[in-house]
Each structure stands twice: as structure tokens, then as C-alpha cells.
Amino acid sequence: MSSSYRSEEAGYSTARRLVAATAALAALGLIVGCSASDDKKDYDVPRALCGVSVDPDLVSPFLPAGEKIRMSETRPVPSRKNCRLDVDGKWALMANLEWWGDDTSISTVASGNPQLEKAQLSPDGNVYSGTGAVALVDGCKNPRHAQQLLFTSLRVRDPDLGDVSAMKKLATTYTEAVGRSDECP
């Protein structure tokens, strides 16, 4: 074999490797580019949860990336109001108001929140986990709910978004805002 043939063969081999490496880098760039956009929130975080003002910066950590957010409010029974945030058609966060008999313990209310299975009572008397909370609305009286206490309940769907400290801030702020709302005239 002549040396020019070997040299030409080596040139083709190098060119093929260069083309393959370029193609691999381009594919990796597309993958990284797509996943980076998947981590983006293309929606505005609400400034209120079903009429109760709340700082969007407190809500945002618990919402996943996505394109569209939708809020819905239901009152399945007179003693319960549910506020649900859906991102791209899947529930992401629920903020509920629940009236319970005035002899009900917070542990009983918390037992109905699956995001609080391993949570314990906090020194402030409420229950928090990274993905859920139950808090008593202090001093809330409502003539339509005589001899009842009002509790707030928060639930986050994605366990990867859990943060106990951030949940405590959101639950505290939300509960205080509920205490100033029409629920507590």
C-alpha cells in the first residue's frame, strides 16, 4: 500500500470522526436546550389563591415548570372550600379552607392530608411538611359556622418541590390572609 493511500485513508477517518463528534454535540445541544426549556415557568404565578392574597414568591417554589396555569375553586360542602392550581392540566397545588367542630384537634385535620403522613406538630401548634401544611386560623368567627374552627390545608403534588421552611412561610402567610378575608367577618 502506498503512503499516499494510507494518508488519504487517515484523512477520511479523521473527517468521519469529526463529523460524528459534531453530530453528537449538536444532538446533545438539542437535548440540553429542550430540557432547559422544560424547567421554565411560562405562566404567571397567581397573586391570590381563590381570592386570598398571597405573595407569588411564596407560591412559586411549589409549582412545576410548564406553559399554562389554571385556578379552580369549588365548595363541595358548606364547610369546605377548595382552591386548586393546575399546571399543564395536572394538579400542582391545593389550598383548602376547612371548618371543623370546635373540639377537633389539628392532628385530626392533618390526618386527612396525605402530604402530612410523616409530619409532626410544630411548636406553633400547626403541622408542616415539605409538601403540605395544616394551620388553625386564630380567632376566626363566622356566624354561618357557629361552634366551628377554621383550618387551612395546603398540598403540593410533586415531592421533589418540597421544602419545610418554604411551606411554613407560605402556610403562615396564607393562614393570616384567610383570617383577614370574608371567611372571618
C-alpha positions as a printed NumPy array, in Angstrom:
array([[  0.   ,   0.   ,   0.   ],
       [  1.351,   3.392,  -0.902],
       [  1.912,   6.021,   1.738],
       [ -0.364,   8.468,  -0.084],
       [ -3.235,   5.936,   0.099],
       [ -2.664,   5.464,   3.857],
       [ -2.505,   9.209,   4.303],
       [ -5.751,   9.664,   2.347],
       [ -7.421,   6.862,   4.361],
       [ -6.305,   8.505,   7.629],
       [ -7.756,  11.831,   6.418],
       [-11.143,  10.234,   5.708],
       [-11.098,   8.52 ,   9.099],
       [-10.368,  11.8  ,  10.861],
       [-13.078,  13.57 ,   8.88 ],
       [-15.609,  10.866,   9.768],
       [-14.732,  11.184,  13.465],
       [-15.036,  14.959,  13.263],
       [-18.461,  14.706,  11.585],
       [-19.618,  12.152,  14.183],
       [-18.375,  14.3  ,  17.06 ],
       [-20.08 ,  17.384,  15.607],
       [-23.351,  15.477,  15.175],
       [-23.137,  14.174,  18.75 ],
       [-22.528,  17.67 ,  20.125],
       [-25.437,  19.047,  18.075],
       [-27.729,  16.308,  19.41 ],
       [-26.578,  16.982,  22.964],
       [-27.246,  20.674,  22.445],
       [-30.793,  19.914,  21.328],
       [-31.378,  17.678,  24.328],
       [-29.97 ,  20.215,  26.781],
       [-31.883,  23.009,  25.064],
       [-35.135,  21.086,  25.318],
       [-34.637,  20.127,  28.95 ],
       [-33.695,  23.676,  29.866],
       [-36.967,  24.95 ,  28.437],
       [-38.808,  22.195,  30.366],
       [-37.545,  23.755,  33.6  ],
       [-39.115,  27.114,  32.752],
       [-42.401,  28.504,  34.032],
       [-44.085,  30.133,  31.043],
       [-47.032,  31.232,  33.19 ],
       [-47.568,  33.95 ,  35.767],
       [-47.81 ,  32.693,  39.341],
       [-51.11 ,  33.967,  40.804],
       [-51.157,  36.772,  43.365],
       [-54.114,  35.183,  45.16 ],
       [-55.39 ,  31.698,  45.864],
       [-59.113,  31.851,  45.143],
       [-59.488,  35.395,  46.407],
       [-56.983,  35.2  ,  49.27 ],
       [-53.969,  37.413,  48.575],
       [-50.608,  35.705,  48.748],
       [-47.112,  36.638,  47.591],
       [-46.365,  34.789,  44.303],
       [-42.774,  34.306,  45.5  ],
       [-44.106,  32.109,  48.325],
       [-46.235,  30.006,  45.963],
       [-43.727,  29.675,  43.107],
       [-41.339,  27.138,  44.713],
       [-44.177,  24.617,  44.88 ],
       [-45.232,  24.902,  41.246],
       [-43.607,  22.867,  38.49 ],
       [-42.294,  24.12 ,  35.177],
       [-44.906,  24.375,  32.473],
       [-46.703,  26.533,  29.992],
       [-50.188,  27.108,  31.377],
       [-51.65 ,  27.531,  34.85 ],
       [-55.323,  27.315,  35.739],
       [-57.025,  28.018,  39.056],
       [-60.334,  26.477,  40.043],
       [-62.464,  26.912,  43.134],
       [-65.071,  24.511,  44.445],
       [-67.167,  24.253,  47.569],
       [-68.145,  20.566,  47.707],
       [-69.857,  21.049,  51.08 ],
       [-70.655,  24.233,  53.05 ],
       [-67.79 ,  23.557,  55.471],
       [-65.087,  23.25 ,  52.828],
       [-63.646,  25.474,  50.09 ],
       [-61.06 ,  24.02 ,  47.71 ],
       [-58.692,  26.074,  45.6  ],
       [-56.696,  24.104,  43.052],
       [-53.861,  25.178,  40.774],
       [-53.278,  23.012,  37.716],
       [-50.152,  23.328,  35.588],
       [-50.459,  21.943,  32.07 ],
       [-53.606,  20.052,  33.05 ],
       [-52.252,  18.344,  36.201],
       [-52.948,  19.459,  39.743],
       [-49.912,  21.068,  41.314],
       [-51.093,  22.822,  44.499],
       [-54.256,  22.787,  46.578],
       [-55.168,  25.356,  49.198],
       [-58.259,  24.41 ,  51.202],
       [-60.336,  26.087,  53.891],
       [-61.967,  23.608,  56.245],
       [-64.465,  24.288,  59.038],
       [-64.351,  21.657,  61.791],
       [-66.124,  21.319,  65.144],
       [-64.537,  23.445,  67.857],
       [-63.426,  20.296,  69.713],
       [-61.419,  18.965,  66.729],
       [-57.665,  18.658,  67.13 ],
       [-55.263,  19.786,  64.446],
       [-53.954,  16.2  ,  64.336],
       [-57.385,  15.039,  63.209],
       [-57.48 ,  17.644,  60.432],
       [-53.904,  16.803,  59.395],
       [-54.742,  13.095,  59.17 ],
       [-56.818,  13.87 ,  56.074],
       [-53.861,  15.429,  54.247],
       [-51.687,  12.709,  52.63 ],
       [-48.772,  15.132,  52.306],
       [-48.501,  15.178,  56.105],
       [-48.093,  11.452,  56.792],
       [-44.661,  11.865,  58.409],
       [-45.101,  15.402,  59.75 ],
       [-45.217,  16.264,  63.433],
       [-46.846,  19.029,  65.396],
       [-44.78 ,  22.221,  65.219],
       [-44.098,  24.366,  68.319],
       [-46.546,  26.95 ,  66.89 ],
       [-49.337,  24.347,  67.111],
       [-49.606,  23.72 ,  63.356],
       [-48.397,  20.86 ,  61.166],
       [-45.911,  21.264,  58.292],
       [-44.016,  19.049,  55.888],
       [-42.149,  19.925,  52.715],
       [-45.271,  19.306,  50.65 ],
       [-48.151,  20.072,  52.985],
       [-49.451,  22.02 ,  55.934],
       [-52.463,  22.382,  58.199],
       [-52.851,  25.53 ,  60.277],
       [-55.552,  26.937,  62.534],
       [-56.907,  30.376,  61.604],
       [-56.648,  32.06 ,  65.016],
       [-59.686,  33.952,  66.265],
       [-61.814,  33.327,  63.164],
       [-65.535,  33.513,  63.917],
       [-68.254,  33.197,  61.338],
       [-71.982,  33.116,  62.175],
       [-72.581,  30.583,  59.378],
       [-70.137,  28.247,  61.136],
       [-71.064,  28.601,  64.802],
       [-69.056,  26.412,  67.163],
       [-66.53 ,  25.614,  64.446],
       [-62.847,  26.355,  63.887],
       [-61.358,  27.257,  60.516],
       [-58.221,  25.47 ,  59.316],
       [-56.173,  25.995,  56.194],
       [-54.726,  22.992,  54.428],
       [-52.045,  23.039,  51.722],
       [-50.993,  20.162,  49.483],
       [-48.25 ,  20.015,  46.848],
       [-48.27 ,  17.225,  44.299],
       [-44.561,  16.997,  43.39 ],
       [-42.453,  15.695,  46.313],
       [-39.303,  16.99 ,  44.571],
       [-40.559,  20.545,  45.181],
       [-40.854,  20.008,  48.947],
       [-39.259,  22.439,  51.375],
       [-40.411,  22.571,  55.01 ],
       [-39.168,  26.114,  55.666],
       [-40.777,  27.497,  52.494],
       [-44.008,  25.614,  53.267],
       [-44.136,  27.074,  56.767],
       [-43.758,  30.602,  55.321],
       [-46.482,  30.012,  52.722],
       [-48.853,  28.375,  55.224],
       [-48.336,  31.115,  57.827],
       [-48.846,  33.939,  55.333],
       [-51.828,  32.254,  53.678],
       [-53.483,  31.451,  57.026],
       [-53.057,  35.028,  58.255],
       [-54.568,  36.342,  54.991],
       [-57.532,  33.97 ,  55.371],
       [-58.053,  35.439,  58.86 ],
       [-58.467,  38.871,  57.241],
       [-60.785,  37.574,  54.497],
       [-64.578,  37.316,  54.182],
       [-64.38 ,  33.837,  55.734],
       [-63.81 ,  35.583,  59.083],
       [-66.144,  38.62 ,  59.044]])
